mmCIF file of C-alpha atoms and ligand atoms in Angstrom:
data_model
loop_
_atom_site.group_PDB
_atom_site.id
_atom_site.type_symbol
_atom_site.label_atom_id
_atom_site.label_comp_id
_atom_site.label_asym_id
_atom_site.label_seq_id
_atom_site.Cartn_x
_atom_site.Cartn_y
_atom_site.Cartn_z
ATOM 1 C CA UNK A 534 84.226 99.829 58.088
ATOM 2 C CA UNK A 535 84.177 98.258 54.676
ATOM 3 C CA UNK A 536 86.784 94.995 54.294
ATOM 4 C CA UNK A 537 87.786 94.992 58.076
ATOM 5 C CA UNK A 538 86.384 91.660 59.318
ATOM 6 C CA UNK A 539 89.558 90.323 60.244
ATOM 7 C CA UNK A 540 92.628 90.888 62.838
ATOM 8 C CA UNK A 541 95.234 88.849 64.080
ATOM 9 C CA UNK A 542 95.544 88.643 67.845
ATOM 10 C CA UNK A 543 97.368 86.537 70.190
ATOM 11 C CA UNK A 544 95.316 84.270 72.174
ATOM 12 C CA UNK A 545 96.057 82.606 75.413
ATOM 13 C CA UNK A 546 94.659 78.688 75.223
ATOM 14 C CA UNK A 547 95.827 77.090 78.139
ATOM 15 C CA UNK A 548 98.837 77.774 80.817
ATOM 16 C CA UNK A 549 101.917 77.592 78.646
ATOM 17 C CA UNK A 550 100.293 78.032 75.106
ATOM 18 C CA UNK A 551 99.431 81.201 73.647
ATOM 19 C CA UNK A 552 98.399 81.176 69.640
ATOM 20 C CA UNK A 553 98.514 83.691 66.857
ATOM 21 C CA UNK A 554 95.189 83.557 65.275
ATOM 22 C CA UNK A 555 92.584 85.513 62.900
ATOM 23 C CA UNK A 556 89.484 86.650 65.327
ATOM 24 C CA UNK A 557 86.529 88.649 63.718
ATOM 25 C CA UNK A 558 87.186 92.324 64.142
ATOM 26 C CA UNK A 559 84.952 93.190 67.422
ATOM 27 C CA UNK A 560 81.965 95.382 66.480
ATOM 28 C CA UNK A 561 81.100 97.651 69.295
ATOM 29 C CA UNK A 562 77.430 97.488 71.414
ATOM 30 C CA UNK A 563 76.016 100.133 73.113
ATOM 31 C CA UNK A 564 78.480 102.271 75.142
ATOM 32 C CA UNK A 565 81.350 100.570 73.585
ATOM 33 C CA UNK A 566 84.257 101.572 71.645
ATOM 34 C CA UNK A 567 86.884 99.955 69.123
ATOM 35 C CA UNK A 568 89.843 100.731 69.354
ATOM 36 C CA UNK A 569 92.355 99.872 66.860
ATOM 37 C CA UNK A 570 96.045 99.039 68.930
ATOM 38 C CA UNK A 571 98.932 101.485 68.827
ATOM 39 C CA UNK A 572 101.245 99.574 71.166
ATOM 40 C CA UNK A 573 100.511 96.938 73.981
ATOM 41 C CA UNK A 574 103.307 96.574 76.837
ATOM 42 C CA UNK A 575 104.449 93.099 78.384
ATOM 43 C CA UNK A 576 104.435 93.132 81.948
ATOM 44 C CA UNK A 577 104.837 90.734 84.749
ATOM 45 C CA UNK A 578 101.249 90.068 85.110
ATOM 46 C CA UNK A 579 101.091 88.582 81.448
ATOM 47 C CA UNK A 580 104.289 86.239 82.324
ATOM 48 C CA UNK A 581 101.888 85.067 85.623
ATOM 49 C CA UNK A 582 99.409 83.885 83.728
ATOM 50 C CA UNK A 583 101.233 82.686 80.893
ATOM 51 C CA UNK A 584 103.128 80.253 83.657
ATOM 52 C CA UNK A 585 100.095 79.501 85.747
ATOM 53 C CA UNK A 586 100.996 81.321 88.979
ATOM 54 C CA UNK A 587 97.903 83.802 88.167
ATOM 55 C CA UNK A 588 94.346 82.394 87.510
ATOM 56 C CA UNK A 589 92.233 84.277 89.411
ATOM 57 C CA UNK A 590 89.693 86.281 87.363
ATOM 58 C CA UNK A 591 91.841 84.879 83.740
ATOM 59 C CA UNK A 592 89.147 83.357 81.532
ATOM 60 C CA UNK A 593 90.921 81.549 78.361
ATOM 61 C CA UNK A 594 90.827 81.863 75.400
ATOM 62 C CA UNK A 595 91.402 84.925 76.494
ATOM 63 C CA UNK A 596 93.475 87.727 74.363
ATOM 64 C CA UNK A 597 95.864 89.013 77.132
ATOM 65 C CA UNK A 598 97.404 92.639 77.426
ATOM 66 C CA UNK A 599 96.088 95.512 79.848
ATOM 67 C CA UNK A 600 98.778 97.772 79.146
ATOM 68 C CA UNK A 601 97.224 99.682 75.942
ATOM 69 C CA UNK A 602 97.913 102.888 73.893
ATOM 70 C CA UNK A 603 95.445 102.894 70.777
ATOM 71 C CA UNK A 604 93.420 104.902 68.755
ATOM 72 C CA UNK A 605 89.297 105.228 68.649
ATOM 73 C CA UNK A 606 88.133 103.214 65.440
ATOM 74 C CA UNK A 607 84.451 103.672 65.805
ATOM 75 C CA UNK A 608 82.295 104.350 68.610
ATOM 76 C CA UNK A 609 78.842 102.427 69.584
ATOM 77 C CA UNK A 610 75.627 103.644 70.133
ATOM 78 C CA UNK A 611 75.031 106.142 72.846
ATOM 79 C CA UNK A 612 78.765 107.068 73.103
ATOM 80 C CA UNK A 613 79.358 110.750 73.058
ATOM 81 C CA UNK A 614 82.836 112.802 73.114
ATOM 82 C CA UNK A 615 85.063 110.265 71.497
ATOM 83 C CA UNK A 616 85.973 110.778 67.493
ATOM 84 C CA UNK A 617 87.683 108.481 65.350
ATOM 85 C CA UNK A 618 90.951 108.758 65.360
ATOM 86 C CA UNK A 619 91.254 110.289 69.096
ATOM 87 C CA UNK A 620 94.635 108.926 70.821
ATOM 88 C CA UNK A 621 93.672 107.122 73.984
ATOM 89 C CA UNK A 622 94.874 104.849 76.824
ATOM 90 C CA UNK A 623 92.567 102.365 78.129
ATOM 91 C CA UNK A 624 91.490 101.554 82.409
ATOM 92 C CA UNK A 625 91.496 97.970 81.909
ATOM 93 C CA UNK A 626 89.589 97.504 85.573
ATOM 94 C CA UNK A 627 86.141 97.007 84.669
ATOM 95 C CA UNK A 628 84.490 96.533 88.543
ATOM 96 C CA UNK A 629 81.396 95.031 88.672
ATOM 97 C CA UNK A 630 79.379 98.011 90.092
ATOM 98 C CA UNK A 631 77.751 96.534 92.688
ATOM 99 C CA UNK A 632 80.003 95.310 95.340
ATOM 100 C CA UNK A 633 80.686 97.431 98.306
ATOM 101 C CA UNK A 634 84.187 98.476 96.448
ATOM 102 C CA UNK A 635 82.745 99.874 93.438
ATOM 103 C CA UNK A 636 79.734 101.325 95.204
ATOM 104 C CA UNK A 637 82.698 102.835 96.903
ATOM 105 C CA UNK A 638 84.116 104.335 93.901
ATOM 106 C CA UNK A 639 86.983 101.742 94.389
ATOM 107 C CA UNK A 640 86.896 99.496 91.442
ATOM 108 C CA UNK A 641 90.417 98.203 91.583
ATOM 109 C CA UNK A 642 89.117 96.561 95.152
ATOM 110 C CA UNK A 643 86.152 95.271 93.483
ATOM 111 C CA UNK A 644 85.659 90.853 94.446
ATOM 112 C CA UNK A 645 84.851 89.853 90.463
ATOM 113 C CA UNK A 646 86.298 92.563 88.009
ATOM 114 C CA UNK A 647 86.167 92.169 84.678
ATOM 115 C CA UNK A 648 89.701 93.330 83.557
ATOM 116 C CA UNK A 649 90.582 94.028 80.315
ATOM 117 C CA UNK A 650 93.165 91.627 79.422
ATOM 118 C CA UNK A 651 92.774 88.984 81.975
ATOM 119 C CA UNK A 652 89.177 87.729 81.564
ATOM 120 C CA UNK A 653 87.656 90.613 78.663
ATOM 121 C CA UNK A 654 90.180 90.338 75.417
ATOM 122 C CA UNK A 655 93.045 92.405 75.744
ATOM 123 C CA UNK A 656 95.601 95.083 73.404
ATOM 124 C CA UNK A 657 97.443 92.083 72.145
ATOM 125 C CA UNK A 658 95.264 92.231 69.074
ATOM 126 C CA UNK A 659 94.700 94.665 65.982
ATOM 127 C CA UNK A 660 91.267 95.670 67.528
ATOM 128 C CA UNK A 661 89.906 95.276 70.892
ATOM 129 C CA UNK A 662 86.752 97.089 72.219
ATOM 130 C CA UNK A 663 86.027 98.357 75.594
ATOM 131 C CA UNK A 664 83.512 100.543 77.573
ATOM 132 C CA UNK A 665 83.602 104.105 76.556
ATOM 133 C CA UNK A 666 84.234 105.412 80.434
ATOM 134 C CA UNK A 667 87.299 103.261 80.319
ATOM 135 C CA UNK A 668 88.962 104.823 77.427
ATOM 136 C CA UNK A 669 91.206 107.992 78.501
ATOM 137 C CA UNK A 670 92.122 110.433 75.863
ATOM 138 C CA UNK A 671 95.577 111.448 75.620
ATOM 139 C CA UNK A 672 98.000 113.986 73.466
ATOM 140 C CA UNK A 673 99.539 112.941 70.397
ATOM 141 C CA UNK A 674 102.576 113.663 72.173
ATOM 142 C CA UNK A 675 102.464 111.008 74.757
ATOM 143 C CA UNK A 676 103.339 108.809 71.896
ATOM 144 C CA UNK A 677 103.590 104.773 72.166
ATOM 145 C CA UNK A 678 105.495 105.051 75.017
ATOM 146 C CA UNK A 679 103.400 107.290 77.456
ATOM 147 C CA UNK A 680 100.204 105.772 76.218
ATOM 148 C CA UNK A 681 101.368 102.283 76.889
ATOM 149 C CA UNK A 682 102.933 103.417 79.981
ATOM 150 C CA UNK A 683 99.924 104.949 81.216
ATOM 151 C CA UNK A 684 97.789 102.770 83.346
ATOM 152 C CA UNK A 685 101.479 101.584 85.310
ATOM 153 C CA UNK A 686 101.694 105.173 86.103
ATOM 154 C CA UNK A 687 97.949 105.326 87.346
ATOM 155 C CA UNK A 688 98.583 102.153 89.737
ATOM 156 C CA UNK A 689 102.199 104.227 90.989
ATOM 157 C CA UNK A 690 99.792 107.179 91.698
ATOM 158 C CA UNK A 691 97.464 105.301 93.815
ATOM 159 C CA UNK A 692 100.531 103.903 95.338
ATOM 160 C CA UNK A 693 101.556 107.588 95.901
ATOM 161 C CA UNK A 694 98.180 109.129 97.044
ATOM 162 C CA UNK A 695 98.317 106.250 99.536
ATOM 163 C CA UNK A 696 101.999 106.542 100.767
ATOM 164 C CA UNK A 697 100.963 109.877 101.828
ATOM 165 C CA UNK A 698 104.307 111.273 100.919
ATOM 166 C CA UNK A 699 105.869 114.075 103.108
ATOM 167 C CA UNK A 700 108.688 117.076 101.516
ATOM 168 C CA UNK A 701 111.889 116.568 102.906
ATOM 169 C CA UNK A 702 111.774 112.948 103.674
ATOM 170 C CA UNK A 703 113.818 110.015 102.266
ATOM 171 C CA UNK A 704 113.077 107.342 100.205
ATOM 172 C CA UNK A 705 114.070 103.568 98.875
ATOM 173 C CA UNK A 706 112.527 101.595 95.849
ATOM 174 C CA UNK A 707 113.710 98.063 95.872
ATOM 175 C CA UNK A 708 113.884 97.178 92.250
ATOM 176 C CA UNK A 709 114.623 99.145 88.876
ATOM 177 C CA UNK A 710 111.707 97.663 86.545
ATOM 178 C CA UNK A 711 109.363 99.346 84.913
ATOM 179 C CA UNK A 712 107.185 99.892 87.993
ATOM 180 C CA UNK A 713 110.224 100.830 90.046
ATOM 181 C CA UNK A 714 111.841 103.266 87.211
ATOM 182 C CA UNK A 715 108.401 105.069 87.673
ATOM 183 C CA UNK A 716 108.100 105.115 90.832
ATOM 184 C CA UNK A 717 111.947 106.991 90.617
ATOM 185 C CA UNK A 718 110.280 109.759 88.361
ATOM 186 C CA UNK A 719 107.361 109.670 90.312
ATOM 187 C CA UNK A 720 109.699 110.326 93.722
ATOM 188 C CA UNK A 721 112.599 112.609 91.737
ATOM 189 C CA UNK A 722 109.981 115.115 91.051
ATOM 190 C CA UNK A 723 108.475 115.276 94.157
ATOM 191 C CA UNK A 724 110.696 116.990 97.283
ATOM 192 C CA UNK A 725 112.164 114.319 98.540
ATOM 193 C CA UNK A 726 115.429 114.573 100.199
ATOM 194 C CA UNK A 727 117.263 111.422 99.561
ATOM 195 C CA UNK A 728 116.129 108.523 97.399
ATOM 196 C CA UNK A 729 117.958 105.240 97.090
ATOM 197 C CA UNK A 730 117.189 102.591 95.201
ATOM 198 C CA UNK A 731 118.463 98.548 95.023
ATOM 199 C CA UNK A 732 118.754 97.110 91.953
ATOM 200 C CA UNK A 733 120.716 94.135 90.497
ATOM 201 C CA UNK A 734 121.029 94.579 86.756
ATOM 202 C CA UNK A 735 123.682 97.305 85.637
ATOM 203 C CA UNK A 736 121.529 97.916 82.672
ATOM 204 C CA UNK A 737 118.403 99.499 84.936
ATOM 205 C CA UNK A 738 120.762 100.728 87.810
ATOM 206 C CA UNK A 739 121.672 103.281 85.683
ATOM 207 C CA UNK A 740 118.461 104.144 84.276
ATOM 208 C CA UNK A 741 117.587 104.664 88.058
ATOM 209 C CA UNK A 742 120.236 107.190 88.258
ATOM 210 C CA UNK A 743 119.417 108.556 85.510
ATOM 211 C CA UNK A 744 116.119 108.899 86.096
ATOM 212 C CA UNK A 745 117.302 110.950 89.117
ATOM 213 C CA UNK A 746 118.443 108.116 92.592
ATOM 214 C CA UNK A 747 120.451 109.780 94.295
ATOM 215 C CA UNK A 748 122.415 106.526 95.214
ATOM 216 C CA UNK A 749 121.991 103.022 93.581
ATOM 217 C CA UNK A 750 122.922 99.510 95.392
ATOM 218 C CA UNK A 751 123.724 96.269 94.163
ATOM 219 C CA UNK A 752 121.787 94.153 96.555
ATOM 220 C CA UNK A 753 124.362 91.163 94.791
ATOM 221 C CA UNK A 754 127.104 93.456 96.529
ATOM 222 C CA UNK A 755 126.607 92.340 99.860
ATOM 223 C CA UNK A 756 123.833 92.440 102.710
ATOM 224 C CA UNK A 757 121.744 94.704 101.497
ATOM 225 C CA UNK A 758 120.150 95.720 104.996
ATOM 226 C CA UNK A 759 123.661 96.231 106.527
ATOM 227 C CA UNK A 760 124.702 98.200 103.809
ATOM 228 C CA UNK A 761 121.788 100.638 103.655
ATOM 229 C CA UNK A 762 121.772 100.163 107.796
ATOM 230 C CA UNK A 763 125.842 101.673 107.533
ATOM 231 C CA UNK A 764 125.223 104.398 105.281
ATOM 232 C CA UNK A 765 121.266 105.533 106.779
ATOM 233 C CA UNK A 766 121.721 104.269 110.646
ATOM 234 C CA UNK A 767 118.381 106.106 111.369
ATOM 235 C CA UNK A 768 116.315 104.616 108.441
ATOM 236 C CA UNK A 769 114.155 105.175 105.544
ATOM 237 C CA UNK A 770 110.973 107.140 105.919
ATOM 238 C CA UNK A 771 109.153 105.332 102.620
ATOM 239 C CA UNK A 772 110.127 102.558 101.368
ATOM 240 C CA UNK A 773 108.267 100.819 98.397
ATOM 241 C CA UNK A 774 108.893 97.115 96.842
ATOM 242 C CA UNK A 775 108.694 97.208 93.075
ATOM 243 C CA UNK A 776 110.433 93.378 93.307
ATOM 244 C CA UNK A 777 107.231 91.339 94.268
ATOM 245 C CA UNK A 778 109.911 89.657 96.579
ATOM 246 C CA UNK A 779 108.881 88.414 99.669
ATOM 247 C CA UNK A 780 112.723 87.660 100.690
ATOM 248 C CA UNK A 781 113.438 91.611 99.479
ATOM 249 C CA UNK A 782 110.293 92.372 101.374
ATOM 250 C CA UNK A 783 111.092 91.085 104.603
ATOM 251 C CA UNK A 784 114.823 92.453 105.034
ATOM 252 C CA UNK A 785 113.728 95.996 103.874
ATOM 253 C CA UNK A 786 110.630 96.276 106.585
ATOM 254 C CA UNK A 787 113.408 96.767 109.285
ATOM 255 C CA UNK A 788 115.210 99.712 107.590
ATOM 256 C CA UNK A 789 112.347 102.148 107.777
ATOM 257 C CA UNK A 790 112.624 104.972 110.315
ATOM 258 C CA UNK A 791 110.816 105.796 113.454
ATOM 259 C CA UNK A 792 107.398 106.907 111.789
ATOM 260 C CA UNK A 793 108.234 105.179 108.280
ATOM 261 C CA UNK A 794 105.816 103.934 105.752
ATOM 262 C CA UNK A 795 106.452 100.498 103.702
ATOM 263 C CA UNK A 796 104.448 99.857 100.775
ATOM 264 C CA UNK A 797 104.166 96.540 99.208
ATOM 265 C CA UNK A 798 103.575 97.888 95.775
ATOM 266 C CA UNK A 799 105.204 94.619 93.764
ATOM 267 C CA UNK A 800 103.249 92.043 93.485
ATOM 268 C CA UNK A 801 104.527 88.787 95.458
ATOM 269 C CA UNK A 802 103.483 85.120 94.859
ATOM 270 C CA UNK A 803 99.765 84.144 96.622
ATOM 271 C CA UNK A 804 101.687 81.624 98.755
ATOM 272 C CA UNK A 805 104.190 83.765 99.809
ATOM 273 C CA UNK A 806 105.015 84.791 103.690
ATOM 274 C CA UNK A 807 107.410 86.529 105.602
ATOM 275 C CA UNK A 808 108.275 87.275 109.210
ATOM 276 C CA UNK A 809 107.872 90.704 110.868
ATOM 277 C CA UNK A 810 108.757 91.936 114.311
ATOM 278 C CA UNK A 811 105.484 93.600 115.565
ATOM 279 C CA UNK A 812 107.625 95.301 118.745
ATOM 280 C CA UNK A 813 109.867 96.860 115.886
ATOM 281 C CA UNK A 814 106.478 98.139 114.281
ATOM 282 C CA UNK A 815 105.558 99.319 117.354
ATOM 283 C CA UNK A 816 108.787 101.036 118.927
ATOM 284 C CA UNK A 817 108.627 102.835 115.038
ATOM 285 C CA UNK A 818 105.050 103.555 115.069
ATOM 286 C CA UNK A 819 105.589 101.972 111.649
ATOM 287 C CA UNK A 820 103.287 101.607 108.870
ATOM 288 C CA UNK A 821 103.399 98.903 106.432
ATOM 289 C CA UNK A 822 100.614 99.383 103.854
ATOM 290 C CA UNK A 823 99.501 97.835 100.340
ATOM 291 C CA UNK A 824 98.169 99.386 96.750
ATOM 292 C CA UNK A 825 96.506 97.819 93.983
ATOM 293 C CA UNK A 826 95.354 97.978 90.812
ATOM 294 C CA UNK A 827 94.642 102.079 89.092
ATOM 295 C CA UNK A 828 91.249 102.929 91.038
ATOM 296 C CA UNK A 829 90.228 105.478 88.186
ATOM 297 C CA UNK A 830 93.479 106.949 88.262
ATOM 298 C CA UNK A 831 94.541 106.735 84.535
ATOM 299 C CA UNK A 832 92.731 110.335 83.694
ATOM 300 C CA UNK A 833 95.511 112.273 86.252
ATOM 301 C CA UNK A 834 98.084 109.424 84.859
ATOM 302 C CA UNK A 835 97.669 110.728 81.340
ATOM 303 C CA UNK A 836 97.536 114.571 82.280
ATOM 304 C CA UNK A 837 100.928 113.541 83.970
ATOM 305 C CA UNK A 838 102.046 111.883 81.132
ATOM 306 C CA UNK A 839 101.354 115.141 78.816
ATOM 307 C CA UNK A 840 103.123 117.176 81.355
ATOM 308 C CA UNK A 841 106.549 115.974 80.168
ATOM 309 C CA UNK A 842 107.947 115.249 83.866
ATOM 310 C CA UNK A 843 108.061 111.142 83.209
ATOM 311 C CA UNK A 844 110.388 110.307 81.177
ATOM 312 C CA UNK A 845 108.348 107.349 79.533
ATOM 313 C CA UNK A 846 110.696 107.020 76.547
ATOM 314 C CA UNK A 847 113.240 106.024 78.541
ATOM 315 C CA UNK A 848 111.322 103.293 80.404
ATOM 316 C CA UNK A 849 110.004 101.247 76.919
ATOM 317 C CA UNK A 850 112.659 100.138 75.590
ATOM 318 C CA UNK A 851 111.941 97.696 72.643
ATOM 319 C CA UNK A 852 109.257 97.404 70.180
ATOM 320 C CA UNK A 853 108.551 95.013 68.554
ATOM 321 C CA UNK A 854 106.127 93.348 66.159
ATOM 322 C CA UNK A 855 103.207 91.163 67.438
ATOM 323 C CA UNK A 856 104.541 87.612 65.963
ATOM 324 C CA UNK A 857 107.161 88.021 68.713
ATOM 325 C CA UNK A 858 104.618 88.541 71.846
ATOM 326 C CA UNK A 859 105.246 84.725 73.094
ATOM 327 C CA UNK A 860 108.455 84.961 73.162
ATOM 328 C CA UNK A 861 108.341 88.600 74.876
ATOM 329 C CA UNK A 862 105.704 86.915 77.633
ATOM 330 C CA UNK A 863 107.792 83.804 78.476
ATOM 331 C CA UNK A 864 111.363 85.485 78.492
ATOM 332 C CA UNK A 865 109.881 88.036 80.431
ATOM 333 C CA UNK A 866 112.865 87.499 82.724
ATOM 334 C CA UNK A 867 115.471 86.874 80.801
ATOM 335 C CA UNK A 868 115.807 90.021 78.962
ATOM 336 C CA UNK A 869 116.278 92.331 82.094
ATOM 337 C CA UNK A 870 120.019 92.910 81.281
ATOM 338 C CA UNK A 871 118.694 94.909 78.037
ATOM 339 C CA UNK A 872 115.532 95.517 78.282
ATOM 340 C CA UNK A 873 112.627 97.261 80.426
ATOM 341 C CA UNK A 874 109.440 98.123 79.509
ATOM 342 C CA UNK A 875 109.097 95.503 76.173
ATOM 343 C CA UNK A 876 105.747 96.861 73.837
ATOM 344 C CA UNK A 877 104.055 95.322 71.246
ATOM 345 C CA UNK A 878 102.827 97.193 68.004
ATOM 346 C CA UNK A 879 100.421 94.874 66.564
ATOM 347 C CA UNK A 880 100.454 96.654 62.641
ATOM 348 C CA UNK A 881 104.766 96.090 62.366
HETATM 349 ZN ZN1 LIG B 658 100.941 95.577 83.795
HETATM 350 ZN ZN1 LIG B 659 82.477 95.289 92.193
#
């Protein structure tokens, strides 16, 4: 540990402002572990609270990042089966253990988490620590992009264990993101029969295709409902928003079929609302169902992962070095003509 007392780290101040500074490398308590950062990815959620429209449970300064492949540094007291140098993923939902949720065993449902990168300092750092039952090890050959990928993954299987998907039936993801490119892995390797996907950006329709849709719309194109009503008269059986669009949400609830499910998987503005036809619901003995959060799903995400079948390379598509992680947070959505999956290595 000799002459490492210092790491840079990005710091969120305030809504709009987020600082490169030098923070005292964290030393790790009892049950803890430091972890020195591999690779952090930039999602959506860091772009929320970056602009304000996310505060809950964000505690600045505040070191964002929740999306972290890194590498066990040194381990604290009382920490057993974790060596130096072990490649690892991190949960970043720390629940508080006492609410009915987490007495549940459902953490990610838990009323005041601690998460790792909203309120506890996150992977856009050198070092960050966190609790030893949080940190998932994982093959070399995940790499940077499976281990930064990983705890998306775990929320897309919770999303899946939920959806309670059936062989033969057909799917639509709305949206080609990061979250919906996995959940077209996810869907391409399980038997389903059909599996569309919307998407406006040419650059991540055809990763969706060739991540295995069978057919990919240009909601820009047209109406989007009349053209999947035209070509699928008798519906959808899933369908699953990866836009966090409450307008996409609301024309896509009336394309499932009789006995569909709809998950709202993308995460739409707090104030949002939209209008639903209960009598459609009920003439469908539709579902329409939610998922959030990985509830200690990252262990299966990273066997997954090690299995080969996602295709996580192809989702990350930049890296780049940690000077640039402002600039990666608010162009988040600028960049989607290029980019997906953006991660930061904090040693380039
Ligand atoms: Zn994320
Ligand atoms: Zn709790």
């Amino acid at each position: 540990m000799a002459g490492k007392s210092a790491m840079k780290a990005q710091v969120f101040r305030a809504i709009g402002r987020i600082e490169l500074q030098e923070l005292p490398v964290p030393v790790p308590g009892r049950g803890e572990v430091l972890l020195r950062v591999v690779g952090c990815g930039v999602c959506g959620t860091d772009y929320h609270i970056y602009s304000g429209e996310l505060t809950d449970g964000v505690n600045p300064p505040v070191v964002l990042g929740h999306e972290i492949a890194a590498r066990v540094e040194d381990v604290g007291a009382g920490v057993g089966g974790l060596k130096a140098g072990q490649f690892c993923a991190v949960d970043p939902v720390i629940g508080c253990g006492a609410c009915p949720a987490c007495r549940s065993a459902r953490p990610n449902l838990c009323s005041r988490p601690e998460v790792i990168g909203y309120k506890r300092n996150g992977g856009f750092a050198q070092y960050l620590l966190a609790p030893a039952g949080k940190v998932v090890p994982l093959d070399e050959s995940a790499g940077l992009s499976g281990g930064v990928l990983c705890e998306t993954l775990a929320c897309v299987i919770n999303g899946y264990d939920r959806l309670g998907f059936r062989a033969g039936a057909s799917a639509m993801i709305l949206g080609a993101g990061t979250v919906g490119l996995l959940w077209t892995a996810m869907l391409a390797s399980s038997p389903c029969r059909l599996l569309v996907q919307s998407e406006p950006v040419e650059f991540r329709r055809r990763k969706a295709a060739e991540l295995g849709a069978n057919v990919v719309i240009n909601p820009d194109d047209g109406d989007l409902a009349e053209a999947v009503r035209g070509a699928y008269p008798d519906g959808l059986d899933f369908i699953i928003d990866a836009t966090g669009n409450p307008t996409v949400v609301e024309q896509a609830i009336p394309l499932l079929a009789r006995g569909g499910t709809f998950l709202v998987f993308g995460v739409c503005p707090s104030d949002g609302s939209i209008r639903v036809n209960p009598f459609e619901l009920y003439r469908k003995e539709a579902r329409v169902i939610a998922s959030k959060m990985p509830p200690g799903t990252l262990d299966r995400s990273a066997r997954l992962i090690e299995s080969g079948r996602i295709p996580c390379g192809k989702i990350v598509t930049e890296t780049t070095q940690l000077s640039a992680m402002p600039e990666a947070v608010a162009a988040f959505n600028d960049r989607r003509d290029r980019q997906v999956k953006v991660a930061i290595d904090p040693w380039k």
